[in-house]
PDB file of C-alpha atoms in Angstrom:
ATOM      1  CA  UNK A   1     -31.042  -5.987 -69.312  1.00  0.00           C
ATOM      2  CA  UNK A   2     -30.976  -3.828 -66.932  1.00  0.00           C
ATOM      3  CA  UNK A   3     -29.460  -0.119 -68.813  1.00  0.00           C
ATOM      4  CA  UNK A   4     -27.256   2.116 -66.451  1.00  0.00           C
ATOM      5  CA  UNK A   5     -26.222   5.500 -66.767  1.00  0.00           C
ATOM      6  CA  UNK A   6     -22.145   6.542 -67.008  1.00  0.00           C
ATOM      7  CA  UNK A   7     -21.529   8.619 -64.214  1.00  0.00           C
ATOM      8  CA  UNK A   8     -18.123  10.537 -63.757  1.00  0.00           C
ATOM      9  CA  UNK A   9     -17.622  11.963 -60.637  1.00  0.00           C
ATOM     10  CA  UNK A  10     -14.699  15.606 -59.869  1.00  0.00           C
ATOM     11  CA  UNK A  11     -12.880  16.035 -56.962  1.00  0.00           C
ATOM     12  CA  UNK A  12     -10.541  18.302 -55.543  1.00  0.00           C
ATOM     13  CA  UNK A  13      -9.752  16.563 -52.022  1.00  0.00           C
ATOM     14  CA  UNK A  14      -9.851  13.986 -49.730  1.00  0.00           C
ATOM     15  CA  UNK A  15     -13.264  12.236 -51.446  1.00  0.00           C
ATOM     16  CA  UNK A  16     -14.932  11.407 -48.534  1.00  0.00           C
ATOM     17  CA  UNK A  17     -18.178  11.980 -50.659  1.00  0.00           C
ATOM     18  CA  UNK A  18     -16.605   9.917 -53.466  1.00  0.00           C
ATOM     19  CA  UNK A  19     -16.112   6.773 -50.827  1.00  0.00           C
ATOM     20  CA  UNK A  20     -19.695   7.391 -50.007  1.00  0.00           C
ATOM     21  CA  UNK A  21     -20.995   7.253 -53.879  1.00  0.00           C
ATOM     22  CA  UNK A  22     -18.476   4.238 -54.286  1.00  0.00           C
ATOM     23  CA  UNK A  23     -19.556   2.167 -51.202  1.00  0.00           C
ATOM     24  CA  UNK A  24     -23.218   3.019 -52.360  1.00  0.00           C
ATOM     25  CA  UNK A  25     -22.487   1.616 -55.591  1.00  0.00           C
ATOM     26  CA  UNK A  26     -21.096  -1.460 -54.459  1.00  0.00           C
ATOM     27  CA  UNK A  27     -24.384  -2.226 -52.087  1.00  0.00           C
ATOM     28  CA  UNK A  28     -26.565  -2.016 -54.925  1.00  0.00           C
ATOM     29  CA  UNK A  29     -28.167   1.435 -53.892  1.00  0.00           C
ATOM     30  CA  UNK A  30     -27.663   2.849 -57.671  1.00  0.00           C
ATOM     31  CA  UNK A  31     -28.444   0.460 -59.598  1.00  0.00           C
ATOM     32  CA  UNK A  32     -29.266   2.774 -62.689  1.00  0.00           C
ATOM     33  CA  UNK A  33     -26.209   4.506 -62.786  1.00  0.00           C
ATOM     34  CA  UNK A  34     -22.208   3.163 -62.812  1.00  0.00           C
ATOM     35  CA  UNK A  35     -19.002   5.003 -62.033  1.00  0.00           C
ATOM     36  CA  UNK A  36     -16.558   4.986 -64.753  1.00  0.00           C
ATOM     37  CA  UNK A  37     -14.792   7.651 -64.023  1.00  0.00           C
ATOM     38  CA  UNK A  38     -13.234   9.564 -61.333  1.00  0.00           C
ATOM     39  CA  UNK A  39     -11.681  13.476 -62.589  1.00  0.00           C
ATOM     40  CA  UNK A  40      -9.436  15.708 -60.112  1.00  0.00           C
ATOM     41  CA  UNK A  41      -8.496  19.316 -60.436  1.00  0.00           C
ATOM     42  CA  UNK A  42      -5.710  18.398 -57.787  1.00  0.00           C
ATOM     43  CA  UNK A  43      -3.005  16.318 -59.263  1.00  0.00           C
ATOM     44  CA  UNK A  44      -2.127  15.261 -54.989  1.00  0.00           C
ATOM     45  CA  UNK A  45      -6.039  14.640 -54.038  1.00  0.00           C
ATOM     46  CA  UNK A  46      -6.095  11.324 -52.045  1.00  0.00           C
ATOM     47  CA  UNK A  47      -9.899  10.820 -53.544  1.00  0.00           C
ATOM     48  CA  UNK A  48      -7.508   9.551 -56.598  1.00  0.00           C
ATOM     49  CA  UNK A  49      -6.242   7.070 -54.284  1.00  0.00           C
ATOM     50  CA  UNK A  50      -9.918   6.201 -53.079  1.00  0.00           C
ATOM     51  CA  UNK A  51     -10.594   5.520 -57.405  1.00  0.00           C
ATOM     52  CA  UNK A  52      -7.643   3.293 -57.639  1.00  0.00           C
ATOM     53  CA  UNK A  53      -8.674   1.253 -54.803  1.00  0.00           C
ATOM     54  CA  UNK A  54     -11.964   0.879 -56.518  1.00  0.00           C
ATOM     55  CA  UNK A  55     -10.849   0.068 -59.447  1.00  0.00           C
ATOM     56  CA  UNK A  56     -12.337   3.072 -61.078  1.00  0.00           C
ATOM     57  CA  UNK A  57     -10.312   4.713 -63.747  1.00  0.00           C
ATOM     58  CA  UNK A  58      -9.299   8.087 -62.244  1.00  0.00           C
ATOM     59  CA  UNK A  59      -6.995  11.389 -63.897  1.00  0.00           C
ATOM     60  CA  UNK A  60      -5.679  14.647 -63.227  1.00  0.00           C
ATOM     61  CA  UNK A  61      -6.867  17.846 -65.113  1.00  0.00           C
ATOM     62  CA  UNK A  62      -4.982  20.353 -63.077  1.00  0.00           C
ATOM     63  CA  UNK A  63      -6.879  23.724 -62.927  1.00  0.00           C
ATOM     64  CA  UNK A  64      -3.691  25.711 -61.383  1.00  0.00           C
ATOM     65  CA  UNK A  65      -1.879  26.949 -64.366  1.00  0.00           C
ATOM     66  CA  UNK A  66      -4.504  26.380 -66.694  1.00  0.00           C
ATOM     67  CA  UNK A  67      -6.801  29.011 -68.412  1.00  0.00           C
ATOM     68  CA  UNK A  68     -10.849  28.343 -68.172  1.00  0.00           C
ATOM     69  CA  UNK A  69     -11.103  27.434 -72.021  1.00  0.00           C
ATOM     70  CA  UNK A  70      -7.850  24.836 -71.584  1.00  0.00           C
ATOM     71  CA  UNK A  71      -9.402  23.695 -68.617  1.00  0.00           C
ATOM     72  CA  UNK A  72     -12.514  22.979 -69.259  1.00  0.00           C
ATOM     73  CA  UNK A  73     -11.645  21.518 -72.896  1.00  0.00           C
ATOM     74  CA  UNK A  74      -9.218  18.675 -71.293  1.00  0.00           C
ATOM     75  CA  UNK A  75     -12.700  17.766 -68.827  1.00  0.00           C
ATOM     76  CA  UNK A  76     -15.065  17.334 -71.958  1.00  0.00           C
ATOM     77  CA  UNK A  77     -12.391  15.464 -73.724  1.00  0.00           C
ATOM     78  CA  UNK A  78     -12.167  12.951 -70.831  1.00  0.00           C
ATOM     79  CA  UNK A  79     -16.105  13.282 -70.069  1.00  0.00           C
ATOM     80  CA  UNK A  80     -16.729  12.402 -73.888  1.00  0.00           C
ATOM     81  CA  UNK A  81     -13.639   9.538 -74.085  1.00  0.00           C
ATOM     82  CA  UNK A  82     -15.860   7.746 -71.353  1.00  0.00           C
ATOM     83  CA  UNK A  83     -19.019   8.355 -72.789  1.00  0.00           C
ATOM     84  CA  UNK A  84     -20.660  10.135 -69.435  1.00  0.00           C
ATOM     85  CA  UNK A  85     -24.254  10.652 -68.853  1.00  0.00           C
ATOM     86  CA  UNK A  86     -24.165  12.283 -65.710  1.00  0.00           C
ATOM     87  CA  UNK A  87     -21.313  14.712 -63.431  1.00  0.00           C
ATOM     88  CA  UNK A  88     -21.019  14.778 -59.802  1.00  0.00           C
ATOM     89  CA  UNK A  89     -19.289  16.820 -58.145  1.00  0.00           C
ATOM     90  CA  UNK A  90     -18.103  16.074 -55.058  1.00  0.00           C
ATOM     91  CA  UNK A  91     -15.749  18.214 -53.171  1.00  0.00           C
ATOM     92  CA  UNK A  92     -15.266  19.587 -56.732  1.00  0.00           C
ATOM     93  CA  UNK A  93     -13.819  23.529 -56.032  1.00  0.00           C
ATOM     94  CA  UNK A  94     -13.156  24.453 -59.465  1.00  0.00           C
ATOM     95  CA  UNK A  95     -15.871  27.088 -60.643  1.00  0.00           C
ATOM     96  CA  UNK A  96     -17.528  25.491 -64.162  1.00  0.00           C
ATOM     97  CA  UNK A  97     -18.730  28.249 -66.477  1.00  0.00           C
ATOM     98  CA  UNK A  98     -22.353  28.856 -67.599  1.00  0.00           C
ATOM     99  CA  UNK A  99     -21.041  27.572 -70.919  1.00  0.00           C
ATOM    100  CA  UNK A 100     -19.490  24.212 -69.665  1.00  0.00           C
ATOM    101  CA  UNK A 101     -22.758  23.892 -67.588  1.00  0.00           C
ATOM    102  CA  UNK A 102     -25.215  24.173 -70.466  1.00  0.00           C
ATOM    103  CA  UNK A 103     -24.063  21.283 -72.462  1.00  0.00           C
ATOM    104  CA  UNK A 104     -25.409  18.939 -69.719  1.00  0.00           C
ATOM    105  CA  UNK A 105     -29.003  20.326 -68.597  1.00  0.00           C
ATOM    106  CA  UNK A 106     -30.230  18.672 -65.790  1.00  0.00           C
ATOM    107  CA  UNK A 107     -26.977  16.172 -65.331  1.00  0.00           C
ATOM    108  CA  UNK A 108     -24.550  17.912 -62.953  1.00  0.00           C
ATOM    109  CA  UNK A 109     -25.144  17.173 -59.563  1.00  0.00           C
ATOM    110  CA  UNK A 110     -23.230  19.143 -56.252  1.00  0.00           C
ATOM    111  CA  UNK A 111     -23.756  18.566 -52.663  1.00  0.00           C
ATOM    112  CA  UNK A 112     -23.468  22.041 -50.513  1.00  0.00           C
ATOM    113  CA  UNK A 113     -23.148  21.119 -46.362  1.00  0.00           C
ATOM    114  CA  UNK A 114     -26.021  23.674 -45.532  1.00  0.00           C
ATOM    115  CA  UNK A 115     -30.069  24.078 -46.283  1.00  0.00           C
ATOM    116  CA  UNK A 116     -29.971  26.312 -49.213  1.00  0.00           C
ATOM    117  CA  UNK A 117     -30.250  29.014 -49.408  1.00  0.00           C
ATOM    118  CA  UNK A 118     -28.610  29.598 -46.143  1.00  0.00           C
ATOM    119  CA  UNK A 119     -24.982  29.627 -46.273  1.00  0.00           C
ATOM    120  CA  UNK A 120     -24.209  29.334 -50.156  1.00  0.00           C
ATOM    121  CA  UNK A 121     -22.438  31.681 -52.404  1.00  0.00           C
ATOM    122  CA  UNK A 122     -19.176  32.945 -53.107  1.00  0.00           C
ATOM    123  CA  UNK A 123     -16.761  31.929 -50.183  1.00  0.00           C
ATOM    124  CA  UNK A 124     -18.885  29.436 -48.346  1.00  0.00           C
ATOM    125  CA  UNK A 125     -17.652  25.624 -49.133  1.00  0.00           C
ATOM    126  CA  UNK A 126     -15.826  23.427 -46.682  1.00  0.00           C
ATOM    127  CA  UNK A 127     -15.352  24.469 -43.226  1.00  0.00           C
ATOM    128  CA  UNK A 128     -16.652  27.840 -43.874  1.00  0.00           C
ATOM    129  CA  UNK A 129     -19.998  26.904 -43.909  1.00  0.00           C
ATOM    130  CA  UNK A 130     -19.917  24.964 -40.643  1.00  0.00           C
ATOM    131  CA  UNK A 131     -17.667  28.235 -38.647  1.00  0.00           C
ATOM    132  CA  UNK A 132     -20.524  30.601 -40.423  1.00  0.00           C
ATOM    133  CA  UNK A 133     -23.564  28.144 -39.195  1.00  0.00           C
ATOM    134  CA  UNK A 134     -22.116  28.240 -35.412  1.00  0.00           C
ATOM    135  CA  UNK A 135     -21.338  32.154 -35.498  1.00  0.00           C
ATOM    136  CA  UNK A 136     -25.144  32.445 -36.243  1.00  0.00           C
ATOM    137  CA  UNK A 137     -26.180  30.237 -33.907  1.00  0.00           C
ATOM    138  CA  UNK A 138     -28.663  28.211 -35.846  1.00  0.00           C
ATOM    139  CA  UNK A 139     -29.951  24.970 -33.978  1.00  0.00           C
ATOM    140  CA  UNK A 140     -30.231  23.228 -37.231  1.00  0.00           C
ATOM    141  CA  UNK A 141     -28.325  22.823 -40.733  1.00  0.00           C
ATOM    142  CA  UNK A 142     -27.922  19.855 -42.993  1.00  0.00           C
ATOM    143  CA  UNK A 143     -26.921  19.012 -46.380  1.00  0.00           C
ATOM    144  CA  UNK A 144     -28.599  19.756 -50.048  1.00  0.00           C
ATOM    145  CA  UNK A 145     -28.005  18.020 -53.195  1.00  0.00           C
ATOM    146  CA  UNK A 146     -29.053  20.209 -55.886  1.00  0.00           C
ATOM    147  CA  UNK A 147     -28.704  19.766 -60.086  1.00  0.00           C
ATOM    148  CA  UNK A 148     -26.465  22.485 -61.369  1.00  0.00           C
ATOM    149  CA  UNK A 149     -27.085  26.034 -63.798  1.00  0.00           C
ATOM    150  CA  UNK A 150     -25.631  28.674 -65.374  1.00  0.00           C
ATOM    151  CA  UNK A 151     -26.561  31.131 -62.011  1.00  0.00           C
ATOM    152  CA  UNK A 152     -23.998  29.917 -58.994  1.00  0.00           C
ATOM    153  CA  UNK A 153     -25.949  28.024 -56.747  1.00  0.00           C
ATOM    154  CA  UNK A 154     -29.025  28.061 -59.077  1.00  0.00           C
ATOM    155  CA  UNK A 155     -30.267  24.771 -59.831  1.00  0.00           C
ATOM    156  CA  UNK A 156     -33.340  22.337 -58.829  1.00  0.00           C
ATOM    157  CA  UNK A 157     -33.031  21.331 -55.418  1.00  0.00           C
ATOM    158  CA  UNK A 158     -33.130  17.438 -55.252  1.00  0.00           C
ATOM    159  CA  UNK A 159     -32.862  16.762 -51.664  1.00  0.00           C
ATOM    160  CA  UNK A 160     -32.132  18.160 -48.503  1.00  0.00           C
ATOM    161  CA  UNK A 161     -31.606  16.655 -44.693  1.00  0.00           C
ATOM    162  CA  UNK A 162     -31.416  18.460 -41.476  1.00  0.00           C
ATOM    163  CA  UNK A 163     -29.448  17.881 -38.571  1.00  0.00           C
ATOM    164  CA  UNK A 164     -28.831  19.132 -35.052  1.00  0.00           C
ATOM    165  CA  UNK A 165     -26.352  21.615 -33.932  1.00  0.00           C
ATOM    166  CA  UNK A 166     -25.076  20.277 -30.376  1.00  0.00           C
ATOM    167  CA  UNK A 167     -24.001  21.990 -28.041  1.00  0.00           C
ATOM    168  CA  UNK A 168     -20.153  22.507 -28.041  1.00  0.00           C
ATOM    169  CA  UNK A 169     -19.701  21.901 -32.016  1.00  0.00           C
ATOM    170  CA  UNK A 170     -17.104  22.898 -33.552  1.00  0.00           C
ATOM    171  CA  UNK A 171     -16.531  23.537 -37.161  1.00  0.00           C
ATOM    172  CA  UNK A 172     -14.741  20.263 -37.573  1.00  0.00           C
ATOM    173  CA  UNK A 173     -17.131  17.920 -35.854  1.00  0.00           C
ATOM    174  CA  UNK A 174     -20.192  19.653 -37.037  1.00  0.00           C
ATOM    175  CA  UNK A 175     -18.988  18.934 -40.517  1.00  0.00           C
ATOM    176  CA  UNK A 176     -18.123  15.254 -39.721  1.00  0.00           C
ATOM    177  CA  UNK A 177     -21.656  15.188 -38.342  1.00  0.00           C
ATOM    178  CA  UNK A 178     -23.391  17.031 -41.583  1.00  0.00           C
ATOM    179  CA  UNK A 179     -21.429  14.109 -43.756  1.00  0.00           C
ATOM    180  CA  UNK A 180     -22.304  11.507 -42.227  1.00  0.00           C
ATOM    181  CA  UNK A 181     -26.172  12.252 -41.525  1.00  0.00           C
ATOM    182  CA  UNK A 182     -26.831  14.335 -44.481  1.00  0.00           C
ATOM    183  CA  UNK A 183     -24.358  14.176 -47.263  1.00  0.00           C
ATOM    184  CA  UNK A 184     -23.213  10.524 -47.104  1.00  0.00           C
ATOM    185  CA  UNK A 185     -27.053   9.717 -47.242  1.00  0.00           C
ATOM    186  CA  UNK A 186     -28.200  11.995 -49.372  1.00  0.00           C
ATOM    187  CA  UNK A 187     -26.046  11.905 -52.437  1.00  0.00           C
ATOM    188  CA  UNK A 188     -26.307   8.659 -53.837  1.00  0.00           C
ATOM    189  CA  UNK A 189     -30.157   8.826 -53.151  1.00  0.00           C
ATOM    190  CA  UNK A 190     -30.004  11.677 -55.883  1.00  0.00           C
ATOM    191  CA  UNK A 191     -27.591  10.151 -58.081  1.00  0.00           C
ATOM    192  CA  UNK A 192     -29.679   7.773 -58.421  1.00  0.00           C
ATOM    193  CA  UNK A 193     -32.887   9.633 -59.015  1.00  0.00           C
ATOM    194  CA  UNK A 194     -31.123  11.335 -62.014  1.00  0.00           C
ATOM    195  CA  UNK A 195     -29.416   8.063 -63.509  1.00  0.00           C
ATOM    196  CA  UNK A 196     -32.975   6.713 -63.121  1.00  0.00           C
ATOM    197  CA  UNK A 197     -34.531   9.577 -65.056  1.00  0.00           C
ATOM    198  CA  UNK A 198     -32.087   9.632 -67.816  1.00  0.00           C
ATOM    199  CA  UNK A 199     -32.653   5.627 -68.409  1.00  0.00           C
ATOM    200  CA  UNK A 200     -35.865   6.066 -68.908  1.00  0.00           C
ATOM    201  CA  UNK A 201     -35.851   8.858 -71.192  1.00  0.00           C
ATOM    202  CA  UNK A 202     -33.733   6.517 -72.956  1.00  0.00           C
ATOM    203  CA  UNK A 203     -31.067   9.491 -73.470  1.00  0.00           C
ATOM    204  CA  UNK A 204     -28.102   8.083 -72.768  1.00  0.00           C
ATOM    205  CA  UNK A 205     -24.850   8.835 -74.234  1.00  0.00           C
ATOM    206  CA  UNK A 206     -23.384   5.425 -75.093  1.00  0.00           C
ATOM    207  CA  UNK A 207     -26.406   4.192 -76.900  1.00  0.00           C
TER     208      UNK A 207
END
């Protein structure tokens, strides 16, 4: 029998990269990894919603109000409850520490909506990437899908896409465009590249 990887996916938002993993999960396209569990830092993200609809058993760990330590403590309590092997995050704006991000080497996954290293670090996520891409007046970005470390935006690139600036972009449709060529694409590929690689290592969790 086939062995699949636990994968738990944090949000923050809407989950438009949550609906992408989901669909992708449901079409066969990661078939060595499973969703089992979906963790916000917003208690009002609709990408809850998205879980429910699923079927996918989803909770709120608000960050707002909560120190680092408390935080990060009520994640690894869910995280271990569901026995993960692997973290995505996805739209997931809560900083992790270097300690939080050690106990899972080579298991956290983000997706950033540029080529890194262009427009990463502190400040650039969401539409700040796009508005920074267009007051450059680069011809191309794209998406990257990278494993996390202790150093922000450090981490083994896994993949990375291109696409076109057009003429007339705006922030909002060239980040509607970067989803749905890059990201959207992109992210379950690696998901599944690193569910794969932890199967056959034979190190997962729930064993």
């Amino acid at each position: 029998m086939l062995k699949e990887a636990r994968i738990a996916v944090l949000v923050s938002g809407g989950g438009t990269n949550l609906e992408a993993l989901l669909q992708a999960q449901e079409a066969g396209q990661i078939p060595h990894g499973k969703i089992v569990l979906v963790l916000s830092s917003n208690p009002d993200a609709y990408a809850l919603e998205r879980a429910e609809n699923h079927g996918i058993p989803r909770f709120a760990i608000p960050r707002k109000g909560s120190s680092q330590p408390a935080f990060e403590a009520a994640l690894a309590a869910r995280l271990a409850a569901y026995q993960v092997d692997c973290i995505v995050l996805a739209g997931f704006l809560s900083i992790l520490s270097a300690d939080f991000v050690r106990m899972w080497p080579e298991r956290i996954i983000n997706v950033h909506p540029s080529l890194i290293p262009a427009f990463c670090g502190k400040g650039y996520y969401g539409l700040a990437v796009h508005k920074a891409a267009l007051e450059r007046g680069v011809k191309l970005t794209g998406a990257t899908v990278h494993l996390v470390n202790e150093i922000p935006d450090g981490g083994r690139i896994l993949l990375q896409k291109a696409v076109a600036v057009e003429p007339g972009d705006t922030p909002e449709t060239l980040q509607r465009r970067v989803m749905e060529q890059a990201e959207w694409i992109l992210l379950p590929q690696a998901v599944e590249l690193v569910c794969r690689q932890i199967v056959r290592e034979g190190a997962l969790s729930h064993e």
